[in-house]
mmCIF file of C-alpha atoms and ligand atoms in Angstrom:
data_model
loop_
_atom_site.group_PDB
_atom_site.id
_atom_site.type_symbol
_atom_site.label_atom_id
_atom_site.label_comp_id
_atom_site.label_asym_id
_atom_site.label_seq_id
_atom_site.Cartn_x
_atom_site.Cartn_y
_atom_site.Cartn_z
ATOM 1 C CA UNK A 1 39.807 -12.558 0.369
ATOM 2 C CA UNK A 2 36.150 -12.321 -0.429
ATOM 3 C CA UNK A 3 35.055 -8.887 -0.680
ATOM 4 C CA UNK A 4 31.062 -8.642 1.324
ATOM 5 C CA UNK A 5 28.616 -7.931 -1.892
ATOM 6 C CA UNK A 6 26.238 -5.643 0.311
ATOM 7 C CA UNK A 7 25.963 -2.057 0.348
ATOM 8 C CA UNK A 8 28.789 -1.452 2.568
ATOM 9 C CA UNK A 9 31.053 -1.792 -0.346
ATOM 10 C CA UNK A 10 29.170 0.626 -2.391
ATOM 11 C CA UNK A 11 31.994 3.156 -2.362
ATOM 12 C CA UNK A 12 34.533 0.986 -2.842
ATOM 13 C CA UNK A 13 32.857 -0.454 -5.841
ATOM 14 C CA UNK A 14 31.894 2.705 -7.084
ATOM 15 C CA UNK A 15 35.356 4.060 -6.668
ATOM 16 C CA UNK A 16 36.993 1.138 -8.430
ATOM 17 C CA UNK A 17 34.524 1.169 -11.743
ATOM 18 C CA UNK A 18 35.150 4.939 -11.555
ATOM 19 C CA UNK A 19 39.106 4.197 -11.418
ATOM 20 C CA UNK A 20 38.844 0.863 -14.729
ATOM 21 C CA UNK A 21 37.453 3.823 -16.727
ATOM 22 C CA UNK A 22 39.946 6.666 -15.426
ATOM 23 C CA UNK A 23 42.331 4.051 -16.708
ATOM 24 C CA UNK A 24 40.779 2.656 -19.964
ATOM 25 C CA UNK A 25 40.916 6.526 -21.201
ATOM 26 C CA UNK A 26 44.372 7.000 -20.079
ATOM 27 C CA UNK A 27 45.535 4.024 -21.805
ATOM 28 C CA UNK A 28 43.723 4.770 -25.107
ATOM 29 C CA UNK A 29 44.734 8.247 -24.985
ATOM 30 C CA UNK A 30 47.921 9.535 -27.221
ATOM 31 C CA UNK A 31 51.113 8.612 -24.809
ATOM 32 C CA UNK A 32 52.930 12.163 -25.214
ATOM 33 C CA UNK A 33 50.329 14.331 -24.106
ATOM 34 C CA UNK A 34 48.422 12.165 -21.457
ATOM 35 C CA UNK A 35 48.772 12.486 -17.638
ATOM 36 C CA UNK A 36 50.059 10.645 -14.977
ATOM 37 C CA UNK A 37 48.760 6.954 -15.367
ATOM 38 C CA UNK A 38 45.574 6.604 -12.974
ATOM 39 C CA UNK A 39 45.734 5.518 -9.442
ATOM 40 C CA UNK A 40 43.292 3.091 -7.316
ATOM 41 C CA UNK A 41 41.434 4.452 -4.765
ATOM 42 C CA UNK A 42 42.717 4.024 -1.711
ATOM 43 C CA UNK A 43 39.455 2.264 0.213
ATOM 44 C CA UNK A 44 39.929 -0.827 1.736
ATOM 45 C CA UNK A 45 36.809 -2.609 1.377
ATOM 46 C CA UNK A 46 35.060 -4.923 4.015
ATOM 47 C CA UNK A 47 35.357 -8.622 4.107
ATOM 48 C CA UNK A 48 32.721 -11.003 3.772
ATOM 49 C CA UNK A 49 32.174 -13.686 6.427
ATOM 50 C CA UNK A 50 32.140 -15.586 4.205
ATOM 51 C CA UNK A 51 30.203 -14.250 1.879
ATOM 52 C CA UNK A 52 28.338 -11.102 3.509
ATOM 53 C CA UNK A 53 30.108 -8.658 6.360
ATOM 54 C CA UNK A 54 28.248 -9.088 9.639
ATOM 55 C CA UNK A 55 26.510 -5.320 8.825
ATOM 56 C CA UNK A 56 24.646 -6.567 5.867
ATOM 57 C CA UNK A 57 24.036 -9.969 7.350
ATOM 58 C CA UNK A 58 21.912 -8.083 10.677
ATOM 59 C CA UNK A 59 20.609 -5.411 7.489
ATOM 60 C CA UNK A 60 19.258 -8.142 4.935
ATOM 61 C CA UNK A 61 17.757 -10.110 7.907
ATOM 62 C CA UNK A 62 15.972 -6.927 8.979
ATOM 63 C CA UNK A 63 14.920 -5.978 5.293
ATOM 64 C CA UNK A 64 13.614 -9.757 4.968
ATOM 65 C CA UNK A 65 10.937 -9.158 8.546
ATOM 66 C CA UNK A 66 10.039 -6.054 6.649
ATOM 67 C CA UNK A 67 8.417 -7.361 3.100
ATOM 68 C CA UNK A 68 6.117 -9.062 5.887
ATOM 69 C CA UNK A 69 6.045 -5.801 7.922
ATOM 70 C CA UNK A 70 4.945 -3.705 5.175
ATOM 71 C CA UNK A 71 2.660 -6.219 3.147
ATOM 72 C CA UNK A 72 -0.291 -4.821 5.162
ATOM 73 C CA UNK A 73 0.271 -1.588 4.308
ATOM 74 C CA UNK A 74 0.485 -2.350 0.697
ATOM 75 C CA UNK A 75 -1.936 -4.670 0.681
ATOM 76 C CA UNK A 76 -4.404 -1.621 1.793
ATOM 77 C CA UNK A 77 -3.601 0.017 -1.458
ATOM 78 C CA UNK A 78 -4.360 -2.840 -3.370
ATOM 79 C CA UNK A 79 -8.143 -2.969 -1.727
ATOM 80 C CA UNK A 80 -7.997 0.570 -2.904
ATOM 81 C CA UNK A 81 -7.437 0.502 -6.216
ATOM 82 C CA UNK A 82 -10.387 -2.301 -6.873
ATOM 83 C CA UNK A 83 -12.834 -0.530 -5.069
ATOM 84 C CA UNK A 84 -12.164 2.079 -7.121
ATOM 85 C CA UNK A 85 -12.147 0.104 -10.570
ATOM 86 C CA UNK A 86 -15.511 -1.461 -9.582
ATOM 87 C CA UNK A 87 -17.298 1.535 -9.011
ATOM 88 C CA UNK A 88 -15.785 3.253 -12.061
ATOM 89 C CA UNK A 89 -14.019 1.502 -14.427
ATOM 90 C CA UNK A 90 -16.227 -1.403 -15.212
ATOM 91 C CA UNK A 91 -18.063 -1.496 -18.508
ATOM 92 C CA UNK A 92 -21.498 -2.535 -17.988
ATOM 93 C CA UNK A 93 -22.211 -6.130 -19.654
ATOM 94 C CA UNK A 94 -18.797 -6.635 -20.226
ATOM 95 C CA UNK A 95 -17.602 -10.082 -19.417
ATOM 96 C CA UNK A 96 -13.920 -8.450 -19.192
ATOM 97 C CA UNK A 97 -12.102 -9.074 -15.632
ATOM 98 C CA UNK A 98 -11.853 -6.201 -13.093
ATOM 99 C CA UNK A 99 -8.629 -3.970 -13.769
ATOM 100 C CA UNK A 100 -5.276 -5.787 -12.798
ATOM 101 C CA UNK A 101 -4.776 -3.914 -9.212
ATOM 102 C CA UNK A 102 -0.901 -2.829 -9.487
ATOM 103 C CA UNK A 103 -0.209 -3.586 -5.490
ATOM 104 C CA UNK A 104 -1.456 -6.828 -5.464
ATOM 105 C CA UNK A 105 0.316 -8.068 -8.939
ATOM 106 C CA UNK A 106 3.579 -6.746 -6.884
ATOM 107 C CA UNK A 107 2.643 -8.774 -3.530
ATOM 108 C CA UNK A 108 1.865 -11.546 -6.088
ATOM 109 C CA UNK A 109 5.244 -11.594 -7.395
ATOM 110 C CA UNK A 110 6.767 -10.900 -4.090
ATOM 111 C CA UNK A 111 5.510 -14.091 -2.658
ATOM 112 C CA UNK A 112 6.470 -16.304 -5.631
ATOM 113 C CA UNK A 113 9.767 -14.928 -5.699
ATOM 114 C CA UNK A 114 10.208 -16.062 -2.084
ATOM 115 C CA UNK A 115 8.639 -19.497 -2.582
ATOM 116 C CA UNK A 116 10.856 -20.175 -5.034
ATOM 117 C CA UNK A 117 14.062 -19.253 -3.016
ATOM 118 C CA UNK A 118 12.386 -21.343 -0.253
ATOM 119 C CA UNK A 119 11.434 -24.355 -2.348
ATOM 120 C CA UNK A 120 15.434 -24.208 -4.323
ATOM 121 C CA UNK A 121 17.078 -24.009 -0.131
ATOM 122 C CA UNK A 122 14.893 -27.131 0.933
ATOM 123 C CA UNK A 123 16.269 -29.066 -2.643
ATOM 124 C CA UNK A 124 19.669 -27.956 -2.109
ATOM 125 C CA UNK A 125 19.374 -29.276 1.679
ATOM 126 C CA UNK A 126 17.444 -32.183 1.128
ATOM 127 C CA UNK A 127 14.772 -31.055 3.444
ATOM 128 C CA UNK A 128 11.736 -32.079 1.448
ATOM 129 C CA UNK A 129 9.544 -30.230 -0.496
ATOM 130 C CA UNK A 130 7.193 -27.637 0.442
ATOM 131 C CA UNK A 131 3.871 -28.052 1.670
ATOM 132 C CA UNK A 132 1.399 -26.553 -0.597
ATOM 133 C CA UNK A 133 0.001 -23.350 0.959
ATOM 134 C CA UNK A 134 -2.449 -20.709 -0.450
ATOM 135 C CA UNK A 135 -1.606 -17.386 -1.412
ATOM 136 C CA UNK A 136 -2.328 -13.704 0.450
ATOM 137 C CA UNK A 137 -0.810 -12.434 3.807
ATOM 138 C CA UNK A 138 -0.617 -15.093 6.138
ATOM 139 C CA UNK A 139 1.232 -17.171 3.587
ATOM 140 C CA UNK A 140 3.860 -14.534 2.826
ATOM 141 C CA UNK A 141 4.151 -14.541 6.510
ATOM 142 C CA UNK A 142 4.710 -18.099 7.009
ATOM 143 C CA UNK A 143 7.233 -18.281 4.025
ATOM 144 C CA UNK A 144 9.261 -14.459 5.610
ATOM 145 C CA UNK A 145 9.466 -16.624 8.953
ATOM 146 C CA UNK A 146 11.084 -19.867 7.296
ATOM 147 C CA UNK A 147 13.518 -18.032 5.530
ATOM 148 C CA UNK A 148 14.505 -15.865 8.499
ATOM 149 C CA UNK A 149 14.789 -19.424 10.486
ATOM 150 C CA UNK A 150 17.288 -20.553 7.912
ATOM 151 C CA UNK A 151 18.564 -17.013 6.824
ATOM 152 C CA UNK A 152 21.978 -18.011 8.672
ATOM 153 C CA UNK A 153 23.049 -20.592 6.804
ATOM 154 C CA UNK A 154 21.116 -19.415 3.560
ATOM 155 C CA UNK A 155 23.421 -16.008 3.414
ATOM 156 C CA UNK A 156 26.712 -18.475 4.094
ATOM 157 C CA UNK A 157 26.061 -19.638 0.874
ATOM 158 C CA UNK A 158 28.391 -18.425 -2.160
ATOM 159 C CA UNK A 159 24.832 -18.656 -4.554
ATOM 160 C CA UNK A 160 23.306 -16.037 -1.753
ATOM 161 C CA UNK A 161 24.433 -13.246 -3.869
ATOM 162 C CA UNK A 162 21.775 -12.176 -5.856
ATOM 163 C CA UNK A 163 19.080 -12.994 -2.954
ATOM 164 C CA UNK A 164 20.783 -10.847 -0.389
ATOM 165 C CA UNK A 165 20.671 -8.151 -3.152
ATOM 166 C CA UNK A 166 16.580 -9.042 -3.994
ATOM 167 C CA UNK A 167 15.672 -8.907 -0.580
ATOM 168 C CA UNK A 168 17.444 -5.291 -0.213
ATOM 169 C CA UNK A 169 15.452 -4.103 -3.590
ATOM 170 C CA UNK A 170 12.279 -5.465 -2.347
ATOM 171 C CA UNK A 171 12.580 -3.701 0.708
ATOM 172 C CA UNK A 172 13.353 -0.439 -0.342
ATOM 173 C CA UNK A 173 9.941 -1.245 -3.666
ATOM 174 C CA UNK A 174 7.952 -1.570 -0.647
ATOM 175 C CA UNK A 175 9.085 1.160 1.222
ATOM 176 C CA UNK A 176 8.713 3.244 -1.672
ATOM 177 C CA UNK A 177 5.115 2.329 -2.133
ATOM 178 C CA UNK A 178 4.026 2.180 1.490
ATOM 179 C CA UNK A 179 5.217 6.014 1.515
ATOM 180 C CA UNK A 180 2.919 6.696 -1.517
ATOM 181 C CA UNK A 181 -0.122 6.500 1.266
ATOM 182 C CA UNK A 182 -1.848 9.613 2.767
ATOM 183 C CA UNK A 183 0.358 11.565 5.246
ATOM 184 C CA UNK A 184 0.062 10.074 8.540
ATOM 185 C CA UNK A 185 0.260 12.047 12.186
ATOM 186 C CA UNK A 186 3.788 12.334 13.480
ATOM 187 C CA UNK A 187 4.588 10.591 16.806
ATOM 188 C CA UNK A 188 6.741 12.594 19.136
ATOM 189 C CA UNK A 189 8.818 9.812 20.055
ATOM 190 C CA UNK A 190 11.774 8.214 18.269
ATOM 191 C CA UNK A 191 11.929 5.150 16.560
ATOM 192 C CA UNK A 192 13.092 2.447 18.061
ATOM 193 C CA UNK A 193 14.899 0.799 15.132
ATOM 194 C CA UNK A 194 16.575 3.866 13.900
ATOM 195 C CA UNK A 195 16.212 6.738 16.988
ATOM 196 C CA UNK A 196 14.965 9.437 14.700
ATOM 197 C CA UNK A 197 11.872 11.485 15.088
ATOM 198 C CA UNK A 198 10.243 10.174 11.741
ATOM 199 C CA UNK A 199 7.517 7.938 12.768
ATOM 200 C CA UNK A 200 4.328 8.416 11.633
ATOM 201 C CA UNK A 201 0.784 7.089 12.812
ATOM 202 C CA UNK A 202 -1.287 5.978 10.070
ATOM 203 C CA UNK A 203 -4.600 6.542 11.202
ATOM 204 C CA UNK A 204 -6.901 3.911 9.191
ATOM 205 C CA UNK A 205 -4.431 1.121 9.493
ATOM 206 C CA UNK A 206 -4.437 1.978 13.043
ATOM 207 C CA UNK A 207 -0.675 1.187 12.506
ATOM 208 C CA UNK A 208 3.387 3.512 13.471
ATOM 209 C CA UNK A 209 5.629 3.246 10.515
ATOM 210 C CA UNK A 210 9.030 5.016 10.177
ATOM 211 C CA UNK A 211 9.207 7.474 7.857
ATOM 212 C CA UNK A 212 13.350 7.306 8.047
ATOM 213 C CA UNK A 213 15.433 6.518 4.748
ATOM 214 C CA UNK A 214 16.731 3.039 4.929
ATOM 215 C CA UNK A 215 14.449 1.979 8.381
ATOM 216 C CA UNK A 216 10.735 1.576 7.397
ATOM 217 C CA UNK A 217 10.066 0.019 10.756
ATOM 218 C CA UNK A 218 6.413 -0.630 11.431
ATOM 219 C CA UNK A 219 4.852 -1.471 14.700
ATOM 220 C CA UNK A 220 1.233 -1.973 16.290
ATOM 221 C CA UNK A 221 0.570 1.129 17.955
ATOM 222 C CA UNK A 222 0.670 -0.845 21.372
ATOM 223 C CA UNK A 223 4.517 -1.618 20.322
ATOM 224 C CA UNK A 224 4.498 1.902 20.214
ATOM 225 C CA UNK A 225 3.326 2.810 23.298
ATOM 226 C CA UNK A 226 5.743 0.629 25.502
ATOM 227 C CA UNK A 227 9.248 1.328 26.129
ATOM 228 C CA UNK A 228 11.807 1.204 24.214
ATOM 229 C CA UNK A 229 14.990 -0.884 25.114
ATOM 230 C CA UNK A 230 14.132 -1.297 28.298
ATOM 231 C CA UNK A 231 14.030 2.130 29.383
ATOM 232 C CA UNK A 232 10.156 3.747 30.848
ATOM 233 C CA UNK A 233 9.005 6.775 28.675
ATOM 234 C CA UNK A 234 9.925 10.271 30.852
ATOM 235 C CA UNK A 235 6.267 10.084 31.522
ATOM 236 C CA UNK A 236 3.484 7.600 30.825
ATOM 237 C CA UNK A 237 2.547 5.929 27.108
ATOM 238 C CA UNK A 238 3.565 8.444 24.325
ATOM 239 C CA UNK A 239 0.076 8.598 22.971
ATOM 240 C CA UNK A 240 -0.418 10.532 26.707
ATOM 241 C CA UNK A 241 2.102 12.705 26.163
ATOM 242 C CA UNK A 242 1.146 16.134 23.385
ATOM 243 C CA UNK A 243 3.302 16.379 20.632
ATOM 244 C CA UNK A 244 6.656 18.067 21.706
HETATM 245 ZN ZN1 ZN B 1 28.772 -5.697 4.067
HETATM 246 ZN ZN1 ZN B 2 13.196 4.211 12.007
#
């Protein structure tokens, strides 16, 4: 049986690297005055089908629509940070280039990574090779949405391992830095990826983003305003409504 490599397994993984060691120590120890030999943890981990469990399939497929989901948000830093080495940082007559803006080297990287993954899937498949595109937000967009169209048969794929994994740690680099912006103004009503109370309305980007650990949903804030799964808000467009 494959065991799923996502995070679903964490504690079973962590439990059984917890339980080699128990054992290594045990079995270098002196024999008349050690314990009981060590015993495995009794956790039965999940599957994968074939490779990932269903759960980390749906969770690396939503972390993948969310590198192009938070990109904007990121990508407002960036314009930050070089307005803010222009005005400052430059020395006057120097011929040096403007200071290396830390969001957009990471946006940079993001996008090449996923080229790359995109570029090795149409090899493997024999689809032909990618069409040259430019760089910056619409083409990380266009490469998120090819990758989610093929994401199915990508994560099938023994060699998926360490993508599913990237695509997990990119999310949560992004989240990380996204949350690094000025504190927004909290929405009353829940989100509608993860049902807490933790979105937030950033104000310049005009944009709702979840403040909840492992969600990071962000929406327009006309998503926002319509209902959620179908059912009509108790009473008109939240933005009506006061803060409860
Ligand atoms: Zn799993
Ligand atoms: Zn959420």
């Amino acid at each position: 049986m494959s065991v799923c490599e996502g995070p679903c397994n964490r504690t079973w993984r962590q439990g059984r690297e917890a339980f080699v060691n128990a054992l290594t120590t045990w079995e270098e120890s002196d024999p008349d005055t050690r314990g009981d030999r060590p015993i495995p943890p009794d956790i039965i981990p999940t599957p994968g089908e074939p490779v990932w469990c269903r759960s980390c399939t749906g969770g690396i497929r939503r972390a993948l629509a969310d590198l192009d989901n938070l990109a904007p948000l990121i990508a407002a830093t960036s314009d930050g940070y070089r307005t803010r080495t222009d005005d400052s940082d430059r020395v006057r007559g120097s011929q040096a280039a403007p200071s290396p803006s830390p969001a957009a080297d990471v946006l940079d990287e993001l996008y090449g990574y996923l080229s790359r993954i995109e570029a090795q899937w149409r090899e493997a498949r024999g689809y032909g090779t990618r069409p040259e595109r430019s760089r910056g937000a619409p083409a990380l967009t266009v490469v998120v949405s090819w990758l989610s169209a093929h994401l199915d048969s990508i994560l099938a794929d023994p060699g998926s391992v360490g993508f599913g994994q990237s695509v997990l740690r990119w999310q949560r680099h992004l989240q990380a830095l996204a949350k690094a912006r000025p504190e927004g103004k909290r929405k009353p009503f829940p989100c509608p990826r993860c049902d807490r109370r933790t979105l937030v309305h950033e104000v310049d980007r005009d944009l709702v983003r979840c403040e909840g650990a492992d969600c990071g949903r962000v929406m327009s804030t006309d998503e926002y305003a319509t209902p959620v799964r179908g059912r009509p808000w108790p009473s008109g467009p939240p933005h009506e409504r006061p803060p409860t």
